[in-house]
Each structure stands twice: as C-alpha cells, then as structure tokens.
Amino acid sequence: MYSNSLTPSVTLVASVKQAAKEQVFDTKAIQKLDSAHYLHPFTDFKDLNQKGARVMVRGQGIYLWDSEGKKILDGMSGLWCVNVGYGRTSISEAVYKQMETLPFYNSFFNTTNVPAVQLAAKLVEISPPQFNHVFFTGSGSEGNDTNLRMVRRYWDLLGYKERHVIISRHNAYHGSTVAGASLGGMSGMHEQGGLPIPGIVHIGQPNYFEAGRGMTEEEFGLKAASWLEEKILEVGAEKVAAFIGEPVQGAGGVIIPPANYWPEIQRICDKYGILLIADEVICGFGRLGKWFGSELMGFKPDLITFAKGVTSGYIPLGGVLVGDRVADVLIEKGGDFNHGFTYSGHPVACAAALENIRIIEQEKLVEKVATETGPYLKRQFATLATHPLVGYADSIGFVAGLNLVRKKADVVHDCVLFDDAQSVGMICRGYMFNNGMIMRAVGDRMIIAPPLCMTVAQIDEMIELIRSCLDQTLMDLQGRGWV
Ligand SMILES: *Cc1c(COP(=O)(O)O)cnc(C)c1O
C-alpha cells in the first residue's frame, strides 16, 4: 500500500495519510516487523512480541484510530503531552515552513536562530516573574540532567564546592537518562544499571492514601514536608544543593499533595538556602489550570524543567527555565558553561512550540481548565468514587486518579487492597483498552491526563466509558472470586 522508499516525499506522506483514513493497514505484517526490529521503551520485549503491539495510525482532537479502524478516546494525551489535541494543521504548517526556511542550525559558537529567540522570550512572558532565561534541550530527561549540572555549577561558582547533593522523592519520575533516572525515585529503574549515581538522595512522597493513616490531609502535608528537613539535617545543610519535585507527581500515579505541602517545602528550602527545582514536564502548559503547576501549588521555584506540553508532543523539545537567582551567578561569574546539546534551541521544535502556545492562548485552554472543564471534570470524576471498586478518587486541573480496592471503607485508609500479584490495575486497563479508552494503571491506581481541548460533552463520554469498564472489571473480579 505505501511505498518502501525512505524518501520523505509528499506522495509518501499523502499515501500514508490516505491509508490511515481508509484503514488499509496490514496489522499483522506491521506487528511482525515491529517484533523483529523495534525495541520499545519500558517494555518486556519478549512479552510484547508474543502479544503484538497496537498500531496507532491517526489522531484527531482527543481521539486516536488504530490500524484495525478502532476509535480510541485518548485519556492520557499521548504520554501527558498532546495538550492541544491531535490534528492541529497550523502546527504542521509552522513546522513545514520552518523546515523549508532553516531546518537546523546549532546555537553553539555565538550563533542563534529566530524561533529559538522568540520562544525563549515567549516562555519568559508566560512564566512566573523570577524567570528571565531559558536553556533548551531535546527532552525532559535532558532538562533534568541540565538541572543537575547547573545547580552544582551554581554552588561551585559561589565557592561552596561541597554543596552537591540533590534531594528528590521516592516514586518520583524525572526521566530516563542516568541523571534523570537517578533523580527519579523509581525502584525498578534504580535496580538496572547501578542507580542512583552518588550525590542524590530520596525522601517519601506526599501520598495521603498510602501514608496518611490517622492524620488529616493538613497534618499529613506538614508531616511529608518535614521529611525534607530531616533529610537536610541528616546529609548536612552545607552539602545540599537543591530539592527537586513534580508539583503533582505524574508517572508515580497522579499523587496530589495536600495544599499546605509545597508552601512548607518552600519554607524549608528558604530556611537552609537550598535551591528549589520544579519538574513541570507534566504540570506545565496548562495541565493544572495555570501555565505552570507551581503557581497553583503556591511555591516559587528557582528552576523549572519543561518538555511534553511545550510542543504538545508534535516535535521533541525540552528545557529549563532558569530563575534570576541562578542565572545571575551563571552569567556574571560563570565563564563557559560546558553543557548543551546538538538540538538545544532546534528551530523546527521551537517553531512548533510557538504555534502550540499560540493555540493554547487563542483557545484560552489554561483558563478553561481553571474555571470550566477542570472543575467539571473534578465533579464528574468524583462520582466514580461511588463505584464498589473505587476506594479513593481525586483530581486537579486535567489530571485525575482513582484507587481500585477490594473492599471500600468510610475512612480511605481502612479500605482493603488487592494483592499486588493480582495486578488488578492491569486487568482494568485491559477492559479500558478493549473498549476504546486509554486510562493508565500505576499499580491499582487508574489515572488520566486528557487533552486540554476536551469539551464538557467529551468529559461526560469519557466518564461513562470509564464507569462501564469499571463494571466489566468488577464482573471479571467477581468471577475470579477476588471481591
Ligand atoms: C516525562 C517526564 C520526564 C522525562 O521527559 P522525557 O522527554 O521523556 O525525557 C521528566 N519529568 C517528568 C515529570 C516527566 O513526566
């Protein structure tokens, strides 16, 4: 059907698009080639080869279509990134125009390019006032590698050579490069490849469902923040460079901290002069109903990692917003900063980001999530808590999660959980998948992060889909005698 030629000709593009519309893919053949040659990220290769991957061929708005012609509601925005939804022709046009004009030039050696300059200025405009500079990377992981090198450089330049330790949290996700995975707190990642690297330590996450027994959310918020101070004192304040955290933990399972958590973290960082890094790779660009999640969570970071939503995933791009406290030192005392990437400030990626941000502004997606669709999602998602399988359901902006439990209880901490080995989350995810709903499972917590362009009617459609999949999961589990 489509040519084997690797020349990206217009005909090839047109024919693939046509094939996608007409659904004339040979799924088995694609799966066979996929198994033969493509090692997927975070995947059990052998297991996938036996099952065969689902082949996605087309996207429009909040929907995807696979090679079998099945329409799927994408509750995860791709991978937390397609904030403006699929099929935005104006982004493809901006990318095409930039490729025709200047597909690439580097920003090393006293050189710059127009989209990178415009995007840096735009990011400064939409970010909190302490940010006036941007460092571009190709991904969120590289953004966090940049943070690690930048905060250590900052303290070196100020003469505090010992101040190199970065404190992060268990179950955090900060990417998959060596520094990213080390900053992250995923035990499955640390087990492979001798991570974390030295100089990175972790504290508990503010997970009320898991660790808040016997406390109000407020009490737990202070408790979870106090773990930071304990760790600072254990390591020695004179050795701690920075604390890093996601305003709301994403890949860890949409862990929404109590409202007083971040202000208390800020107070502790200020008390010891420690830099505060907000990893906003998910929370940035409207996800929580503000341009950046730290604004909603009530803290003022010195550095912000961004990626994903900056281009809505149309082209890879990431980076770090550098606050004045750090930028002033790097600029005034720094000399060469020996760090950067071939694709730092890639003109095509920056052109995609500029158009993406223009769409977010024009369609007022941030305001909509804050005042209209976000509150509506919150109300509708909360109704799922009445389902017999759901012990706890919460949301903020356009992220939400619910915990599947064997037996409900009035006090969430008294819910009876399933055994990990039963993999109930994966069973539930299977029903979602087969019914055309993408909802992710993190253990037995089911999570969503839909495109910000989702309408109120589409929220209704999604909630009904989720509810019916929960019903099917319940019947399945009853059949197994697990509930
Ligand atoms: C996805 C993610 C990253 C890593 O970004 P990549 O572009 O995959 O390298 C870092 N931090 C957070 C919070 C993320 O969700």
Short mmCIF file of C-alpha atoms and ligand atoms in Angstrom, two decimals:
data_model
loop_
_atom_site.label_atom_id
_atom_site.label_comp_id
_atom_site.label_asym_id
_atom_site.label_seq_id
_atom_site.Cartn_x
_atom_site.Cartn_y
_atom_site.Cartn_z
CA MET A 1 0.00 0.00 0.00
CA TYR A 2 2.58 2.53 0.99
CA SER A 3 5.95 2.80 -0.60
CA ASN A 4 9.03 1.22 0.93
CA SER A 5 11.04 4.20 -0.16
CA LEU A 6 12.55 6.11 2.74
CA THR A 7 12.45 9.35 0.81
CA PRO A 8 10.04 11.58 2.68
CA SER A 9 8.29 12.68 -0.45
CA VAL A 10 4.94 14.40 -0.48
CA THR A 11 3.42 11.34 -2.16
CA LEU A 12 4.55 9.12 0.68
CA VAL A 13 3.07 11.49 3.24
CA ALA A 14 -0.18 11.69 1.27
CA SER A 15 -0.42 7.94 0.80
CA VAL A 16 0.17 7.15 4.48
CA LYS A 17 -2.44 9.73 5.43
CA GLN A 18 -4.85 8.27 2.91
CA ALA A 19 -4.14 4.75 4.16
CA ALA A 20 -4.80 5.93 7.70
CA LYS A 21 -8.17 7.34 6.68
CA GLU A 22 -9.15 4.30 4.66
CA GLN A 23 -7.82 1.86 7.25
CA VAL A 24 -5.96 -0.32 4.80
CA PHE A 25 -3.11 -1.41 7.03
CA ASP A 26 -1.81 -4.94 7.22
CA THR A 27 -1.71 -5.04 11.02
CA LYS A 28 -0.13 -8.49 11.26
CA ALA A 29 2.69 -7.53 8.90
CA ILE A 30 3.42 -4.33 10.81
CA GLN A 31 3.38 -6.21 14.14
CA LYS A 32 5.76 -8.80 12.73
CA LEU A 33 8.24 -6.15 11.59
CA ASP A 34 7.78 -4.36 14.91
CA SER A 35 8.65 -7.52 16.85
CA ALA A 36 11.57 -8.27 14.59
CA HIS A 37 13.33 -4.92 14.87
CA TYR A 38 11.85 -2.38 17.26
CA LEU A 39 12.85 -2.44 20.94
CA HIS A 40 10.16 -0.39 22.68
CA PRO A 41 10.81 1.83 25.72
CA PHE A 42 9.85 0.48 29.17
CA THR A 43 8.73 -2.81 27.64
CA ASP A 44 9.13 -6.54 28.23
CA PHE A 45 10.32 -7.28 24.69
CA LYS A 46 9.52 -10.98 24.67
CA ASP A 47 6.07 -10.45 26.13
CA LEU A 48 5.23 -7.76 23.57
CA ASN A 49 6.47 -9.94 20.72
CA GLN A 50 4.00 -12.62 21.76
CA LYS A 51 1.05 -10.22 22.02
CA GLY A 52 1.83 -7.85 19.18
CA ALA A 53 1.71 -4.08 19.57
CA ARG A 54 -1.36 -2.00 18.86
CA VAL A 55 -0.59 0.10 15.79
CA MET A 56 -1.77 3.70 16.05
CA VAL A 57 -2.28 5.32 12.69
CA ARG A 58 -4.21 8.56 13.07
CA GLY A 59 -5.31 11.16 15.58
CA GLN A 60 -7.89 13.93 15.59
CA GLY A 61 -8.81 16.05 18.60
CA ILE A 62 -8.97 13.73 21.63
CA TYR A 63 -9.33 10.54 19.54
CA LEU A 64 -6.92 8.06 18.02
CA TRP A 65 -7.51 5.33 15.46
CA ASP A 66 -5.57 2.09 15.28
CA SER A 67 -4.73 0.04 12.20
CA GLU A 68 -7.86 -2.07 12.73
CA GLY A 69 -10.03 1.02 12.41
CA LYS A 70 -10.88 1.16 16.11
CA LYS A 71 -11.58 4.62 17.52
CA ILE A 72 -9.98 5.28 20.89
CA LEU A 73 -10.53 8.08 23.40
CA ASP A 74 -7.05 9.16 24.48
CA GLY A 75 -7.37 9.84 28.19
CA MET A 76 -3.58 10.21 28.52
CA SER A 77 -2.83 12.90 25.89
CA GLY A 78 -0.38 10.53 24.21
CA LEU A 79 2.03 10.45 27.14
CA TRP A 80 0.91 13.52 29.12
CA CYS A 81 1.89 15.74 26.23
CA VAL A 82 -0.69 16.31 23.48
CA ASN A 83 -2.24 19.25 25.35
CA VAL A 84 -3.88 20.85 22.30
CA GLY A 85 -5.05 17.51 20.88
CA TYR A 86 -4.23 15.76 17.62
CA GLY A 87 -4.53 17.01 14.06
CA ARG A 88 -3.57 20.67 14.51
CA THR A 89 -2.80 21.65 10.95
CA SER A 90 -1.38 25.02 11.98
CA ILE A 91 1.42 23.27 13.91
CA SER A 92 2.27 21.06 10.93
CA GLU A 93 2.30 24.14 8.74
CA ALA A 94 4.57 26.06 11.12
CA VAL A 95 6.93 23.07 11.19
CA TYR A 96 6.86 22.69 7.40
CA LYS A 97 7.56 26.39 6.86
CA GLN A 98 10.47 26.35 9.29
CA MET A 99 11.93 23.21 7.69
CA GLU A 100 11.76 24.87 4.31
CA THR A 101 13.43 28.02 5.63
CA LEU A 102 16.05 26.69 8.06
CA PRO A 103 15.65 23.06 9.16
CA PHE A 104 18.57 23.20 11.56
CA TYR A 105 21.35 25.27 12.88
CA ASN A 106 23.11 24.97 16.21
CA SER A 107 23.21 27.54 18.99
CA PHE A 108 26.83 26.89 19.91
CA PHE A 109 29.64 29.20 18.65
CA ASN A 110 27.97 32.61 19.01
CA THR A 111 25.02 31.67 16.83
CA THR A 112 21.29 31.77 17.30
CA ASN A 113 18.09 31.33 15.31
CA VAL A 114 14.83 33.27 15.18
CA PRO A 115 12.33 30.69 16.52
CA ALA A 116 14.58 29.87 19.50
CA VAL A 117 14.88 33.56 20.41
CA GLN A 118 11.15 34.09 20.02
CA LEU A 119 10.32 31.02 22.08
CA ALA A 120 12.73 31.96 24.88
CA ALA A 121 11.06 35.38 25.08
CA LYS A 122 7.59 33.82 24.98
CA LEU A 123 8.40 31.37 27.77
CA VAL A 124 9.71 34.21 29.91
CA GLU A 125 6.47 36.11 29.26
CA ILE A 126 4.18 33.26 30.36
CA SER A 127 6.27 32.02 33.30
CA PRO A 128 6.40 33.43 36.86
CA PRO A 129 8.26 36.76 37.25
CA GLN A 130 11.52 35.31 38.66
CA PHE A 131 12.23 33.69 35.27
CA ASN A 132 14.05 35.64 32.59
CA HIS A 133 16.19 32.95 30.93
CA VAL A 134 15.77 29.61 29.20
CA PHE A 135 18.14 26.72 28.45
CA PHE A 136 16.83 24.42 25.69
CA THR A 137 17.25 20.65 25.49
CA GLY A 138 15.66 17.90 23.43
CA SER A 139 13.65 16.25 26.22
CA GLY A 140 12.58 16.39 29.84
CA SER A 141 15.31 13.96 30.87
CA GLU A 142 17.95 16.19 29.34
CA GLY A 143 16.32 19.11 31.12
CA ASN A 144 16.89 17.39 34.44
CA ASP A 145 20.45 16.47 33.50
CA THR A 146 20.87 20.18 32.84
CA ASN A 147 19.44 20.98 36.28
CA LEU A 148 21.89 18.67 37.98
CA ARG A 149 24.87 20.24 36.26
CA MET A 150 23.52 23.76 36.62
CA VAL A 151 22.82 23.69 40.37
CA ARG A 152 26.21 22.15 41.09
CA ARG A 153 27.87 24.76 38.88
CA TYR A 154 25.94 27.48 40.70
CA TRP A 155 27.26 26.42 44.11
CA ASP A 156 30.80 25.91 42.74
CA LEU A 157 30.81 29.45 41.38
CA LEU A 158 29.75 30.77 44.76
CA GLY A 159 32.62 28.86 46.39
CA TYR A 160 30.57 26.10 48.02
CA LYS A 161 32.26 23.12 46.38
CA GLU A 162 30.73 20.67 48.86
CA ARG A 163 27.19 21.64 48.08
CA HIS A 164 26.37 18.95 45.52
CA VAL A 165 23.64 16.74 46.98
CA ILE A 166 20.21 16.85 45.41
CA ILE A 167 17.21 15.64 47.38
CA SER A 168 14.34 14.06 45.48
CA ARG A 169 11.44 11.75 46.36
CA HIS A 170 10.64 8.06 46.17
CA ASN A 171 8.41 7.20 43.23
CA ALA A 172 9.23 10.49 41.51
CA TYR A 173 9.70 10.47 37.75
CA HIS A 174 12.36 12.76 36.33
CA GLY A 175 13.25 10.95 33.11
CA SER A 176 15.34 8.02 32.00
CA THR A 177 18.85 9.32 31.34
CA VAL A 178 21.39 8.46 34.03
CA ALA A 179 20.80 11.71 35.92
CA GLY A 180 17.05 11.70 35.20
CA ALA A 181 16.57 8.15 36.46
CA SER A 182 18.80 8.83 39.48
CA LEU A 183 16.84 11.94 40.40
CA GLY A 184 13.69 9.90 39.90
CA GLY A 185 12.66 7.55 42.65
CA MET A 186 11.50 4.51 40.69
CA SER A 187 12.97 1.41 42.31
CA GLY A 188 12.51 -0.62 39.12
CA MET A 189 14.75 1.84 37.31
CA HIS A 190 17.34 2.08 40.08
CA GLU A 191 17.70 -1.72 40.06
CA GLN A 192 19.01 -1.62 36.50
CA GLY A 193 22.38 -0.05 35.81
CA GLY A 194 23.62 0.77 39.30
CA LEU A 195 21.49 3.83 40.00
CA PRO A 196 21.14 6.28 41.59
CA ILE A 197 24.52 7.91 40.96
CA PRO A 198 26.22 9.35 44.07
CA GLY A 199 25.01 12.67 45.44
CA ILE A 200 21.29 12.03 45.01
CA VAL A 201 19.08 11.01 47.95
CA HIS A 202 15.35 10.47 48.30
CA ILE A 203 12.59 11.15 50.82
CA GLY A 204 8.98 9.89 50.99
CA GLN A 205 6.30 11.20 48.64
CA PRO A 206 3.23 13.09 49.88
CA ASN A 207 0.85 10.20 49.19
CA TYR A 208 -2.06 10.63 51.61
CA PHE A 209 -3.82 7.42 50.56
CA GLU A 210 -0.72 5.36 51.20
CA ALA A 211 0.91 7.07 54.17
CA GLY A 212 -1.63 9.38 55.80
CA ARG A 213 -3.31 6.94 58.16
CA GLY A 214 -4.59 8.59 61.34
CA MET A 215 -3.92 12.11 60.05
CA THR A 216 -5.97 14.82 58.40
CA GLU A 217 -4.68 15.86 54.99
CA GLU A 218 -3.31 19.04 56.58
CA GLU A 219 -1.42 17.16 59.27
CA PHE A 220 -0.07 14.80 56.65
CA GLY A 221 1.02 17.70 54.42
CA LEU A 222 3.25 19.07 57.19
CA LYS A 223 4.48 15.60 58.08
CA ALA A 224 5.51 14.80 54.48
CA ALA A 225 7.29 18.15 54.15
CA SER A 226 9.12 17.55 57.46
CA TRP A 227 10.85 14.55 55.83
CA LEU A 228 12.76 17.10 53.75
CA GLU A 229 14.09 18.90 56.81
CA GLU A 230 15.05 15.60 58.42
CA LYS A 231 16.99 14.62 55.31
CA ILE A 232 18.71 18.02 55.10
CA LEU A 233 19.89 17.65 58.70
CA GLU A 234 20.98 14.06 58.09
CA VAL A 235 23.03 14.98 54.98
CA GLY A 236 24.21 18.31 56.44
CA ALA A 237 22.71 21.54 55.12
CA GLU A 238 26.12 22.68 53.87
CA LYS A 239 26.11 19.75 51.43
CA VAL A 240 22.62 20.14 49.97
CA ALA A 241 22.40 21.90 46.61
CA ALA A 242 18.74 21.52 45.70
CA PHE A 243 15.41 19.82 46.17
CA ILE A 244 13.52 18.61 43.10
CA GLY A 245 9.87 17.63 42.81
CA GLU A 246 6.92 17.46 40.44
CA PRO A 247 4.19 19.86 41.64
CA VAL A 248 1.82 16.89 41.19
CA GLN A 249 3.57 13.55 40.65
CA GLY A 250 2.51 12.15 37.30
CA ALA A 251 4.01 8.80 36.33
CA GLY A 252 4.10 7.88 40.02
CA GLY A 253 0.29 7.75 39.90
CA VAL A 254 -1.09 11.29 39.94
CA ILE A 255 -0.17 11.93 43.56
CA ILE A 256 -1.83 15.22 44.51
CA PRO A 257 -0.16 16.66 47.63
CA PRO A 258 -2.12 18.34 50.43
CA ALA A 259 -2.46 22.11 49.84
CA ASN A 260 -0.01 23.02 52.61
CA TYR A 261 2.77 20.67 51.39
CA TRP A 262 4.52 22.86 48.82
CA PRO A 263 4.44 26.12 50.82
CA GLU A 264 6.05 24.19 53.69
CA ILE A 265 8.67 22.70 51.33
CA GLN A 266 9.39 26.24 50.13
CA ARG A 267 9.79 27.46 53.73
CA ILE A 268 12.28 24.68 54.49
CA CYS A 269 14.30 25.29 51.31
CA ASP A 270 14.43 29.02 52.12
CA LYS A 271 15.49 28.32 55.69
CA TYR A 272 18.57 26.41 54.50
CA GLY A 273 19.20 28.42 51.32
CA ILE A 274 18.56 25.35 49.17
CA LEU A 275 17.59 25.73 45.51
CA LEU A 276 14.12 24.54 44.59
CA ILE A 277 13.54 22.80 41.26
CA ALA A 278 10.00 22.23 39.95
CA ASP A 279 9.87 19.47 37.37
CA GLU A 280 6.92 20.79 35.38
CA VAL A 281 7.29 18.44 32.43
CA ILE A 282 3.70 17.31 33.03
CA CYS A 283 2.27 20.18 35.09
CA GLY A 284 3.43 22.94 32.74
CA PHE A 285 1.46 24.45 29.87
CA GLY A 286 -1.97 24.45 31.41
CA ARG A 287 -2.29 20.93 32.78
CA LEU A 288 -3.32 22.20 36.23
CA GLY A 289 -5.18 25.29 35.02
CA LYS A 290 -2.17 27.63 35.30
CA TRP A 291 0.70 27.97 32.88
CA PHE A 292 2.86 26.26 35.50
CA GLY A 293 1.76 23.96 38.31
CA SER A 294 4.00 25.62 40.90
CA GLU A 295 1.83 28.75 40.58
CA LEU A 296 -1.21 26.73 41.62
CA MET A 297 0.66 24.86 44.35
CA GLY A 298 1.87 28.10 45.90
CA PHE A 299 5.64 27.98 45.58
CA LYS A 300 8.35 29.86 43.72
CA PRO A 301 10.95 27.55 42.21
CA ASP A 302 14.43 28.67 41.17
CA LEU A 303 14.40 26.33 38.17
CA ILE A 304 11.59 24.78 36.14
CA THR A 305 12.02 21.72 33.92
CA PHE A 306 9.69 21.70 30.93
CA ALA A 307 9.08 19.40 27.93
CA LYS A 308 6.00 17.45 26.77
CA GLY A 309 3.24 20.11 26.63
CA VAL A 310 5.60 22.82 25.33
CA THR A 311 5.08 21.42 21.82
CA SER A 312 2.08 19.19 22.66
CA GLY A 313 4.42 16.40 21.62
CA TYR A 314 4.32 17.29 17.92
CA ILE A 315 8.13 17.60 17.92
CA PRO A 316 10.50 16.72 20.81
CA LEU A 317 11.61 19.71 22.88
CA GLY A 318 12.52 20.31 26.50
CA GLY A 319 14.48 22.69 28.64
CA VAL A 320 14.96 24.56 31.86
CA LEU A 321 13.57 27.92 32.86
CA VAL A 322 16.36 29.49 34.85
CA GLY A 323 15.38 31.90 37.61
CA ASP A 324 17.29 35.10 38.28
CA ARG A 325 18.98 33.75 41.40
CA VAL A 326 20.81 31.09 39.35
CA ALA A 327 21.04 32.94 36.02
CA ASP A 328 22.69 36.00 37.58
CA VAL A 329 25.50 33.88 39.02
CA LEU A 330 25.99 31.81 35.86
CA ILE A 331 26.12 34.95 33.72
CA GLU A 332 28.15 37.24 36.00
CA LYS A 333 30.67 34.77 37.41
CA GLY A 334 30.30 31.78 35.10
CA GLY A 335 32.61 31.88 32.11
CA ASP A 336 31.89 28.91 29.85
CA PHE A 337 29.10 26.56 30.92
CA ASN A 338 30.36 23.34 29.37
CA HIS A 339 27.00 21.81 28.66
CA GLY A 340 24.49 21.64 25.83
CA PHE A 341 23.03 19.53 23.09
CA THR A 342 23.19 19.47 19.30
CA TYR A 343 19.47 20.14 19.31
CA SER A 344 19.39 22.83 22.00
CA GLY A 345 17.14 25.50 20.51
CA HIS A 346 16.25 23.42 17.44
CA PRO A 347 14.49 25.89 15.12
CA VAL A 348 11.80 23.44 13.97
CA ALA A 349 10.94 22.32 17.51
CA CYS A 350 10.83 25.95 18.66
CA ALA A 351 8.53 26.86 15.74
CA ALA A 352 6.20 24.02 16.78
CA ALA A 353 6.25 25.27 20.39
CA LEU A 354 5.44 28.84 19.37
CA GLU A 355 2.41 27.73 17.37
CA ASN A 356 1.33 25.35 20.16
CA ILE A 357 1.47 28.15 22.73
CA ARG A 358 -0.40 30.44 20.35
CA ILE A 359 -3.20 27.86 20.15
CA ILE A 360 -3.32 27.48 23.95
CA GLU A 361 -3.60 31.26 24.28
CA GLN A 362 -6.10 31.75 21.48
CA GLU A 363 -8.42 29.00 22.70
CA LYS A 364 -7.91 30.06 26.34
CA LEU A 365 -7.18 26.45 27.28
CA VAL A 366 -5.44 27.37 30.54
CA GLU A 367 -8.40 29.47 31.69
CA LYS A 368 -10.85 26.79 30.54
CA VAL A 369 -9.12 24.12 32.61
CA ALA A 370 -9.07 26.51 35.57
CA THR A 371 -12.67 27.67 35.51
CA GLU A 372 -14.77 25.44 33.27
CA THR A 373 -13.64 22.00 32.11
CA GLY A 374 -11.30 21.34 35.07
CA PRO A 375 -13.97 21.93 37.75
CA TYR A 376 -16.45 19.94 35.63
CA LEU A 377 -14.02 17.03 35.33
CA LYS A 378 -13.48 17.19 39.10
CA ARG A 379 -17.22 16.89 39.80
CA GLN A 380 -17.79 14.10 37.29
CA PHE A 381 -14.68 12.15 38.22
CA ALA A 382 -15.67 12.31 41.89
CA THR A 383 -18.92 10.47 41.06
CA LEU A 384 -16.79 7.41 40.22
CA ALA A 385 -16.00 7.13 43.94
CA THR A 386 -19.47 5.62 44.44
CA HIS A 387 -18.44 2.61 42.35
CA PRO A 388 -17.96 -0.53 44.50
CA LEU A 389 -14.36 -0.95 43.25
CA VAL A 390 -13.23 2.61 43.89
CA GLY A 391 -11.78 3.47 47.29
CA TYR A 392 -10.49 6.93 46.55
CA ALA A 393 -10.82 9.27 43.56
CA ASP A 394 -9.33 12.72 43.18
CA SER A 395 -8.33 15.18 40.50
CA ILE A 396 -6.79 18.58 39.97
CA GLY A 397 -6.94 20.50 36.71
CA PHE A 398 -6.73 17.91 33.96
CA VAL A 399 -5.12 15.02 35.87
CA ALA A 400 -7.11 12.52 37.87
CA GLY A 401 -6.71 9.15 39.54
CA LEU A 402 -8.73 6.52 41.38
CA ASN A 403 -7.70 3.61 43.56
CA LEU A 404 -9.19 0.17 42.95
CA VAL A 405 -9.85 -1.62 46.23
CA ARG A 406 -11.18 -4.99 47.28
CA LYS A 407 -13.38 -3.52 49.99
CA LYS A 408 -14.38 0.09 50.49
CA ALA A 409 -14.41 1.91 53.82
CA ASP A 410 -15.56 5.30 55.10
CA VAL A 411 -12.03 6.22 56.08
CA VAL A 412 -9.88 5.74 52.98
CA HIS A 413 -7.03 4.22 54.97
CA ASP A 414 -9.33 1.39 56.09
CA CYS A 415 -10.00 0.23 52.51
CA VAL A 416 -8.89 -3.36 51.89
CA LEU A 417 -6.46 -3.51 48.98
CA PHE A 418 -5.87 -6.22 46.39
CA ASP A 419 -2.64 -8.22 46.37
CA ASP A 420 -0.01 -6.71 44.09
CA ALA A 421 0.35 -10.08 42.38
CA GLN A 422 -3.29 -9.98 41.27
CA SER A 423 -2.43 -7.00 39.03
CA VAL A 424 -5.98 -5.68 39.21
CA GLY A 425 -4.90 -2.36 37.67
CA MET A 426 -3.66 -4.19 34.58
CA ILE A 427 -6.91 -6.16 34.33
CA CYS A 428 -8.86 -2.91 34.48
CA ARG A 429 -6.55 -1.31 31.94
CA GLY A 430 -7.26 -4.24 29.61
CA TYR A 431 -11.00 -3.54 29.72
CA MET A 432 -10.35 0.15 29.07
CA PHE A 433 -8.08 -0.67 26.14
CA ASN A 434 -10.58 -3.09 24.58
CA ASN A 435 -13.41 -0.60 24.96
CA GLY A 436 -11.57 2.23 23.27
CA MET A 437 -10.50 4.16 26.36
CA ILE A 438 -6.89 4.88 27.24
CA MET A 439 -6.53 5.03 31.01
CA ARG A 440 -3.21 4.13 32.56
CA ALA A 441 -2.63 1.78 35.50
CA VAL A 442 0.02 2.56 38.13
CA GLY A 443 -0.31 -0.44 40.41
CA ASP A 444 -4.02 -0.39 41.28
CA ARG A 445 -4.37 3.34 40.71
CA MET A 446 -6.04 4.20 37.41
CA ILE A 447 -5.05 7.60 36.03
CA ILE A 448 -5.94 10.02 33.26
CA ALA A 449 -4.50 13.25 31.87
CA PRO A 450 -6.73 14.15 28.91
CA PRO A 451 -6.00 16.73 26.20
CA LEU A 452 -6.85 20.24 27.44
CA CYS A 453 -9.13 20.81 24.46
CA MET A 454 -11.57 18.18 25.78
CA THR A 455 -15.11 19.57 25.95
CA VAL A 456 -17.73 19.13 28.66
CA ALA A 457 -19.66 16.68 26.44
CA GLN A 458 -16.49 14.68 25.86
CA ILE A 459 -15.86 14.58 29.62
CA ASP A 460 -19.32 13.01 30.01
CA GLU A 461 -18.50 10.49 27.29
CA MET A 462 -15.20 9.63 28.98
CA ILE A 463 -16.69 9.23 32.47
CA GLU A 464 -19.40 6.89 31.13
CA LEU A 465 -16.77 4.83 29.30
CA ILE A 466 -14.67 4.58 32.47
CA ARG A 467 -17.72 3.62 34.53
CA SER A 468 -18.72 0.84 32.15
CA CYS A 469 -15.13 -0.50 32.10
CA LEU A 470 -15.11 -0.46 35.92
CA ASP A 471 -18.34 -2.51 35.81
CA GLN A 472 -16.73 -5.04 33.48
CA THR A 473 -13.68 -5.21 35.72
CA LEU A 474 -15.91 -5.80 38.75
CA MET A 475 -17.73 -8.66 37.00
CA ASP A 476 -14.43 -10.21 36.00
CA LEU A 477 -13.09 -10.00 39.56
CA GLN A 478 -16.33 -11.42 40.95
CA GLY A 479 -15.94 -14.30 38.51
CA ARG A 480 -12.47 -14.96 39.91
CA GLY A 481 -13.80 -14.75 43.45
CA TRP A 482 -11.48 -11.82 44.27
CA VAL A 483 -14.18 -9.48 45.53
C1 LIG B 1 8.14 12.57 31.04
C2 LIG B 1 8.80 13.22 32.19
C3 LIG B 1 10.18 13.49 32.18
C4 LIG B 1 11.07 13.00 31.08
O1 LIG B 1 10.83 13.60 29.87
P1 LIG B 1 11.37 12.89 28.52
O2 LIG B 1 11.01 13.87 27.46
O3 LIG B 1 10.68 11.57 28.42
O4 LIG B 1 12.83 12.73 28.68
C5 LIG B 1 10.71 14.18 33.24
N1 LIG B 1 9.96 14.59 34.25
C6 LIG B 1 8.63 14.36 34.30
C7 LIG B 1 7.83 14.88 35.44
C8 LIG B 1 8.01 13.65 33.28
O5 LIG B 1 6.71 13.38 33.34
#
